């Protein structure tokens, strides 16, 4: 990139919001995935005009732009290219409006998930998707990746809360889609086209989110199972018992062992542990639902069921669950965390399939996930310095995706495609679907400026 | 790794640096990131840089100093790191490597040079005169520390007045800088200074060494060169521990909060004793939103105040915003360096006061005595 182009970038955002220093380039070379490429420069726009002007300049000079939130993504969505410029939106972090009457929050893309939570709390409201990285990830990143979390079964994912967006398209045109209405049947639902678009179509400058009243009571229970089949029957039993738990998590043996190594929780090291939370606006409501859950646990040969209603232990348990992947990452030098998702009835078939794949390919895979919405997190752990191990891992991952699709599932429940899964898009999406995605990409970003190389859109 | 590796980060921390899973969760805790919103100075950014150094993609050049030296070593990243990466230890090693390579940040080189020539970190010629016994035989030695002696004299005066009030048999010594901080910024403890402190402390015959500074406390406790203190049976305590549980006989209705210094809290685990004293003085005690192991750093540590003043002040201001948020009239701390930075950063419009606990005790004592 020529010095002159860099000068023009700095002119748009101001010198203090531009860098081509090595420390910044290295820090923006990767996200939480295994990919790493150093960009040419980084800009930190502070308003929508700057975003627009940078996109226009990129079109004029022909350099690619890589929008970025907190860089906590696990599939390389925010990883740049060596000829590109990273656009970090973290400095656009105003909460513009919280309107309880309209049931909406209006935010800039760089607002951290936890900061919105904190701002909503005094109103008795919350924004439910609850990604594990909620303390750091940004809402712009959440929308771009259609982020989910542990509460998917009851509360859905980001797409269920996006009402409207202001954005800059890849060609530099500004657009407002959707609005503050809880309902709208007006024209194509363009706002949702951008949810999960991974920064390939436009850059958000303002986001309108639906918010929910926050349940004031919860009940928590933990059940341990000596074999996976029983846990699987229990999951199906709970999810078809007439209530919907706010959380239903499954943790496999390797995950439990790793958590035990990192905490004082002393979890039982069994084949499967189910962790369940119900919520409501009275304790009786939460407890009533939990009684249904516990019934199903017991009916399906849980070796032990333990109930807790709040307190330190519950906090620690959730903290351990949310850090599971980073804790597992300690075990081997390399890891990849997948998020294949299958229909709920297939969760255990997938879980067992993962174990077979691990055994067959002689690789280590620890699994945990959101059983209540069919979203599993097989975490493949390996040491790339060991001869042949990387190849075995690649084969195992191929088989993992093939199995998920065979079971009627999807490549990714919440992490997105990015670089990591781009090669597998054809497994899930037919040629007409792929063609339609490419048509949409060209319509929004004719010069392929925004986040090129992701989602197999250039294939 | 191999003992012949040139860099300490390679010899001692290759595995640790590799353990960073790049999750980025440290961004929620790193005070320098909080002040700058710049991932290059967050713990993950630092680990990415060092990883590239170990992979031979990058030199430990001066260009890296802005990241590697911009760390208060507050340990909030390592305390919260799900992958168990001991970032502050890695950063200290990287700084030593950079000092060895001549790529150390100039402000940190200056710290080492000052302590070559002067017995204190501020290059002051005249020691403070607190008009108390010096180098006498006594039960207790009170060690003020450089900040206490040269920058926060009122805090030291108050600490001594409280000891007087309690009729403690203590002496000051002609103390010199413990020089522990040099190990954090790329250099080593000065043996000449350490030997002088050792000799002065031990020759008083004291059974207890009370430090006003949490950092000196850590140095005396943990550094090999100061091991003779404990070997001679001298107990090392921080002033907050020494005062905990003593009946001071004063109380106030003021709303008081407490800032946990990183060196006393996360690094040493002393959370209860300061609170015991403060709660007895001020029943209207409120915690800050971030407290105990989760406390925000004041921004002063690790040499950051001197080298990166703007971000250091911004960190302090984030902490002070929390004091406003809880509606406290007074924020107390047990570290003169924290008190110094927080006071410097306080805005005119902020009406609460920043004091050390001994300053607050003294104020209440004086009021009660009319």
PDB file of C-alpha atoms in Angstrom, chain B residues 26 37 40 46 48 74 118-119 132 140 144 151 184 195 197 227 243 267 272 314 326 339 346 349 364:
ATOM      1  CA  UNK B  26      -8.366 -10.398  28.725  1.00  0.00           C
ATOM      2  CA  UNK B  37      -9.157   0.459  23.090  1.00  0.00           C
ATOM      3  CA  UNK B  40      -1.865  -4.100  20.539  1.00  0.00           C
ATOM      4  CA  UNK B  46       1.445  -8.777  23.687  1.00  0.00           C
ATOM      5  CA  UNK B  48       0.807 -12.403  19.692  1.00  0.00           C
ATOM      6  CA  UNK B  74      -1.536  -5.484  37.488  1.00  0.00           C
ATOM      7  CA  UNK B 118      20.792   7.907  43.665  1.00  0.00           C
ATOM      8  CA  UNK B 119      19.376   5.930  46.553  1.00  0.00           C
ATOM      9  CA  UNK B 132      11.082  10.540  64.169  1.00  0.00           C
ATOM     10  CA  UNK B 140       9.276  -2.300  64.749  1.00  0.00           C
ATOM     11  CA  UNK B 144       8.261   4.233  53.981  1.00  0.00           C
ATOM     12  CA  UNK B 151       5.887  12.191  46.876  1.00  0.00           C
ATOM     13  CA  UNK B 184       9.624  -5.471  36.521  1.00  0.00           C
ATOM     14  CA  UNK B 195      22.565  -4.660  51.309  1.00  0.00           C
ATOM     15  CA  UNK B 197      18.489  -1.839  53.610  1.00  0.00           C
ATOM     16  CA  UNK B 227      15.771 -13.466  52.348  1.00  0.00           C
ATOM     17  CA  UNK B 243      -3.397  -2.020  61.852  1.00  0.00           C
ATOM     18  CA  UNK B 267      -0.412 -10.108  43.857  1.00  0.00           C
ATOM     19  CA  UNK B 272      -9.669  -8.678  54.317  1.00  0.00           C
ATOM     20  CA  UNK B 314      -7.020   7.556  31.770  1.00  0.00           C
ATOM     21  CA  UNK B 326     -21.192   4.301  44.076  1.00  0.00           C
ATOM     22  CA  UNK B 339      -3.171   7.404  46.091  1.00  0.00           C
ATOM     23  CA  UNK B 346      -9.145  13.422  40.003  1.00  0.00           C
ATOM     24  CA  UNK B 349     -15.816  18.398  39.488  1.00  0.00           C
ATOM     25  CA  UNK B 364     -10.877  11.143  62.472  1.00  0.00           C
TER      26      UNK B 364
END
